[in-house]
Amino acid sequence: MNKEFTMGKPLQFDFMFTNNSEYSLDLRDVLLRKLTKTNMWPVTVYSNAFREDNFIFTTTSVRLNGHIFIFGDYFEEDWLEIFFDRLRDLRALKKWNSRTRFILFVPYFNDIKISEFAKQIFGEMWSILRSINVVLLMLDMRHSASENNMLKRTNDLRTGKRLEMYTWFPFVDGNCEEVKEIKLIGKYGLVDFIAISKIEVFPTKLTLEFGGCNVNVRPFGMEPYIIIKNYTDIYGQVFYDDIGLGTQILKLFAEKHNLTITIVNPTFALRGDSVFDIFSDVENGVIDFIVGLVPLMDFTLVYSDCSVPYMRESVRLQIPCPNPIPKVKRVISIFTVPSWFMLGFVYLIVSLTMWIISNIMKTWNFEPDCFRKVADSLYNSWAILLGVSVTELPTSPYVRFLFIIYVSYCFAMTTVFGAFFTTFLIEPGYDRGFKSYEEMNNQGIEYGSLDLVDQIIQISDNEEHLRMKSKIDCSYITGCVERAMFEKNLAVLTGSNFPYFLALKHGVTDVNRVVCFLDTVFDVYVPIAMHVGNPLLPLLDRHIRQCVEAGVGEKFWSEVKHLLQLEAKRKYSENEMYFVFGLNHLGPVFILLLCGYSLSILVFVLEIIVGKFIFCR
């Protein structure tokens, strides 16, 4: 005991007796007296004799260092099921130590096949607890079955090799998914204290070579967290492969330690029932590892053991990106409405002023006829505004002074307009975009709801997205994210890497033009989940740390991005930043020219009508 259990850490004694017989009481007294005489262990005692149907076992909040089961001299027919139920009760404890050590003390009074019995015990403890630190002590009581007193039985057992010690080693000798081979540590008499003290009861059980044992891996989530490929063999059986980051790390681990990986039943739906189904398979031993979108959170740790994280992910609200502004609209909006009104006002004021001054100067014959009529003055002022020649230059100093000021003003305005005009023809810019949930509600943007993510967010303080008025189900999130990117009428909570992956898959070169986020709801770390107590966890943790330090994650994302760029089909046509300037980009110019021609024709027709009307009078 001193060698195998750390002094000062608590031990749990389970006395699996069907009643409080004299034998069971004597055994308890002898063991506890001997244990506490020379050692200082906090001890908790549990007796199966007091078990009730509604009994729920609770223990100290300190994790146990060891667990010792003492079985009685006779059992009910279902005593093994009672023992296995006890193991399930232990596993359900929040403070359960999945690395604890077990000693099972089983006296037997009839001839039994010990090897089969030990396999059954070890097999169930592997299935329920994934425990490998188990020692089975079989005490031969067949020649003392008639004795009723514990002390007399002990005296009878002082001679002969009556104590047999058994254990087992996982991932060797065919002990892969079930226990097939056990190991006899030795046979001893109860007085062989020196021989027993030299035994290494809990040797190192794991080697670095696992003999090709199979482990089942179930991917969960969506791309790029899992990237599933499937193929069918000649017998019509479908096989899966996953090239996601989590499975790639597991494959490197399996290659290092000679394990065989089998991908089973990939799950893409982010629903609560899917999560329950996956963790039920882990608990029942159907699958060994869960990879993909496995968040390191409280509910994950309740039902599984998790490795150290190999990736950090941010859950963010993806929103529609700003739409490109139409080129014609952008050209018209070069100047604001007040600027256009001011330009027209200056044009009219200058035209009327030059007409008035020209008529005043007519008395002294200083000014030619080109500015003495209102129509001529408006025409020449318009020509100056457009940067074309006037019919005749003014001669009087007053008109010339006003003419020079107006020409300078028009030159400045047309230069600014021309510079922005050319720029906006090439890159017209984008709308303001959404800045708040209220703006999206006002524009009728729907919210893509994920039941699983919404349940996780309930434990956080960020619940603003729940105020979105219109909601749709996005359990299969791929279509919702594509709709948010390309149709721009949906907002959805998603991992930050997923939209970028889809955008590259659709051939988008400038991803930031179709992938936009409003805010980060929460950050989460992504580990690999496994059965509680899985002995491979320490080795896998060390392997993941080495992979992270070596940059396996960065290499993976770089390769995925390059592969997507090679395989992408150009399904989305975007306005790129630079392109060859052609006639199709001059569409707004021809539209303005057409408007100018139409206005000129209208003015010409009105001039003819007005001229004929005046001539007739």
Coordinates of N, CA and C in Angstrom, one line a residue, residues 313-390:
E313 N -10.8 28.8 -32.2 CA -11.8 29.2 -33.2 C -12.7 30.3 -32.5
S314 N -13.1 31.3 -33.3 CA -14.0 32.3 -32.9 C -15.3 32.1 -33.5
V315 N -16.4 32.1 -32.7 CA -17.8 32.1 -33.2 C -18.2 33.5 -33.4
R316 N -18.5 33.9 -34.6 CA -18.8 35.3 -35.0 C -20.1 35.3 -35.8
L317 N -20.7 36.5 -35.7 CA -22.0 36.7 -36.5 C -21.6 37.2 -37.9
Q318 N -21.8 36.3 -38.9 CA -21.6 36.7 -40.3 C -22.8 37.5 -40.8
I319 N -22.5 38.6 -41.4 CA -23.6 39.5 -41.9 C -23.3 39.7 -43.4
P320 N -24.3 40.2 -44.2 CA -24.1 40.5 -45.6 C -23.1 41.7 -45.7
C321 N -22.2 41.5 -46.7 CA -21.2 42.6 -46.9 C -21.9 43.7 -47.7
P322 N -21.3 44.9 -47.6 CA -21.8 46.1 -48.3 C -21.8 45.8 -49.8
N323 N -22.9 46.2 -50.5 CA -23.1 46.0 -51.9 C -22.3 47.1 -52.7
P324 N -21.7 46.8 -53.9 CA -21.0 47.8 -54.7 C -22.1 48.8 -55.1
I325 N -21.6 50.1 -55.1 CA -22.5 51.2 -55.6 C -22.5 51.2 -57.1
P326 N -23.7 51.3 -57.8 CA -23.8 51.3 -59.2 C -22.9 52.5 -59.7
K327 N -22.3 52.4 -60.9 CA -21.4 53.4 -61.4 C -22.1 54.7 -61.7
V328 N -23.3 54.6 -62.3 CA -24.0 55.8 -62.7 C -24.4 56.6 -61.4
K329 N -24.8 55.9 -60.4 CA -25.2 56.5 -59.1 C -24.0 57.1 -58.5
R330 N -22.8 56.4 -58.6 CA -21.6 56.9 -58.0 C -21.1 58.2 -58.7
V331 N -21.3 58.2 -60.0 CA -20.8 59.4 -60.7 C -21.7 60.6 -60.4
I332 N -23.0 60.4 -60.3 CA -23.9 61.5 -59.9 C -23.7 62.0 -58.5
S333 N -23.2 61.1 -57.7 CA -23.0 61.4 -56.3 C -21.6 62.0 -56.0
I334 N -20.9 62.3 -57.1 CA -19.5 62.9 -56.8 C -19.7 64.2 -56.0
F335 N -20.7 65.0 -56.5 CA -21.0 66.2 -55.7 C -22.3 65.9 -55.0
T336 N -22.4 66.5 -53.8 CA -23.7 66.4 -53.1 C -24.8 67.3 -53.7
V337 N -26.0 67.1 -53.3 CA -27.1 67.9 -53.9 C -26.9 69.4 -53.7
P338 N -26.5 69.8 -52.5 CA -26.2 71.3 -52.4 C -25.1 71.8 -53.3
S339 N -24.1 70.9 -53.6 CA -23.1 71.3 -54.5 C -23.6 71.5 -56.0
W340 N -24.5 70.6 -56.4 CA -25.1 70.7 -57.7 C -26.0 72.0 -57.8
F341 N -26.7 72.2 -56.7 CA -27.6 73.4 -56.7 C -26.7 74.7 -56.8
M342 N -25.6 74.7 -56.0 CA -24.7 75.8 -56.0 C -24.1 76.0 -57.4
L343 N -23.7 75.0 -58.1 CA -23.1 75.1 -59.4 C -24.1 75.7 -60.4
G344 N -25.4 75.2 -60.3 CA -26.4 75.8 -61.2 C -26.7 77.2 -60.8
F345 N -26.7 77.5 -59.5 CA -26.9 78.9 -59.1 C -25.8 79.9 -59.6
V346 N -24.6 79.5 -59.5 CA -23.4 80.2 -60.0 C -23.6 80.4 -61.5
Y347 N -23.9 79.4 -62.2 CA -24.1 79.5 -63.7 C -25.1 80.5 -64.1
L348 N -26.3 80.5 -63.4 CA -27.4 81.5 -63.7 C -27.0 82.9 -63.3
I349 N -26.4 83.0 -62.2 CA -26.0 84.4 -61.7 C -24.9 85.0 -62.7
V350 N -23.9 84.2 -63.1 CA -22.9 84.7 -64.0 C -23.5 85.1 -65.3
S351 N -24.4 84.2 -65.8 CA -25.0 84.5 -67.2 C -25.8 85.8 -67.1
L352 N -26.6 85.9 -66.1 CA -27.4 87.2 -66.0 C -26.6 88.4 -65.8
T353 N -25.5 88.2 -64.9 CA -24.6 89.4 -64.7 C -23.9 89.9 -65.9
M354 N -23.4 88.9 -66.7 CA -22.7 89.3 -67.9 C -23.7 89.9 -68.9
W355 N -24.9 89.4 -69.0 CA -25.9 90.0 -69.9 C -26.2 91.4 -69.5
I356 N -26.4 91.6 -68.2 CA -26.7 93.0 -67.7 C -25.5 94.0 -68.0
I357 N -24.3 93.5 -67.6 CA -23.2 94.4 -67.8 C -22.9 94.7 -69.3
S358 N -23.1 93.7 -70.2 CA -23.0 93.9 -71.6 C -24.0 94.9 -72.2
N359 N -25.2 94.8 -71.7 CA -26.2 95.8 -72.2 C -25.9 97.2 -71.6
I360 N -25.3 97.3 -70.4 CA -24.9 98.6 -69.9 C -23.8 99.2 -70.8
M361 N -22.8 98.3 -71.1 CA -21.7 98.8 -71.9 C -22.0 99.0 -73.4
K362 N -23.2 98.6 -73.8 CA -23.7 98.8 -75.2 C -23.7 100.3 -75.5
T363 N -24.0 101.1 -74.5 CA -24.2 102.6 -74.7 C -22.9 103.1 -75.2
W364 N -21.8 102.6 -74.7 CA -20.5 103.1 -75.1 C -19.8 102.2 -76.2
N365 N -20.6 101.2 -76.7 CA -20.1 100.4 -77.8 C -18.8 99.6 -77.4
F366 N -18.8 99.3 -76.1 CA -17.6 98.5 -75.6 C -17.7 97.0 -75.8
E367 N -18.9 96.5 -75.9 CA -19.1 95.1 -75.8 C -19.7 94.5 -77.1
P368 N -19.3 93.4 -77.6 CA -19.9 92.8 -78.8 C -21.2 92.2 -78.4
D369 N -21.9 91.7 -79.5 CA -23.3 91.2 -79.3 C -23.4 89.8 -78.7
C370 N -22.3 89.1 -78.5 CA -22.4 87.7 -78.0 C -22.9 87.6 -76.6
F371 N -22.9 88.7 -75.8 CA -23.4 88.6 -74.4 C -24.6 89.6 -74.2
R372 N -25.1 90.2 -75.2 CA -26.1 91.2 -75.1 C -27.5 90.6 -75.1
K373 N -27.6 89.3 -75.5 CA -28.9 88.6 -75.4 C -28.8 87.5 -74.3
V374 N -30.0 87.3 -73.7 CA -30.0 86.3 -72.6 C -29.6 84.9 -73.1
A375 N -30.1 84.5 -74.2 CA -29.9 83.2 -74.7 C -28.4 83.0 -75.1
D376 N -27.8 84.1 -75.7 CA -26.4 84.0 -76.0 C -25.5 84.0 -74.7
S377 N -25.9 84.7 -73.7 CA -25.2 84.7 -72.5 C -25.2 83.3 -71.8
L378 N -26.4 82.7 -71.8 CA -26.6 81.4 -71.2 C -25.7 80.4 -72.0
Y379 N -25.7 80.5 -73.3 CA -25.0 79.6 -74.1 C -23.5 79.7 -73.9
N380 N -23.0 80.9 -73.8 CA -21.5 81.0 -73.6 C -21.1 80.6 -72.2
S381 N -22.0 80.9 -71.2 CA -21.7 80.4 -69.9 C -21.7 78.9 -69.8
W382 N -22.6 78.3 -70.5 CA -22.6 76.8 -70.5 C -21.4 76.2 -71.2
A383 N -20.9 76.9 -72.3 CA -19.7 76.5 -73.0 C -18.5 76.5 -72.1
I384 N -18.4 77.6 -71.3 CA -17.3 77.8 -70.3 C -17.4 76.6 -69.3
L385 N -18.6 76.3 -68.8 CA -18.7 75.3 -67.8 C -18.3 73.9 -68.3
L386 N -18.5 73.7 -69.6 CA -18.2 72.4 -70.2 C -16.7 72.4 -70.7
G387 N -16.1 73.6 -70.7 CA -14.7 73.6 -71.1 C -14.5 73.7 -72.6
V388 N -15.5 74.3 -73.4 CA -15.3 74.5 -74.8 C -15.3 76.0 -75.1
S389 N -14.9 76.3 -76.3 CA -14.7 77.7 -76.7 C -16.0 78.5 -76.8
V390 N -15.9 79.8 -76.5 CA -17.1 80.7 -76.6 C -17.1 81.2 -78.1

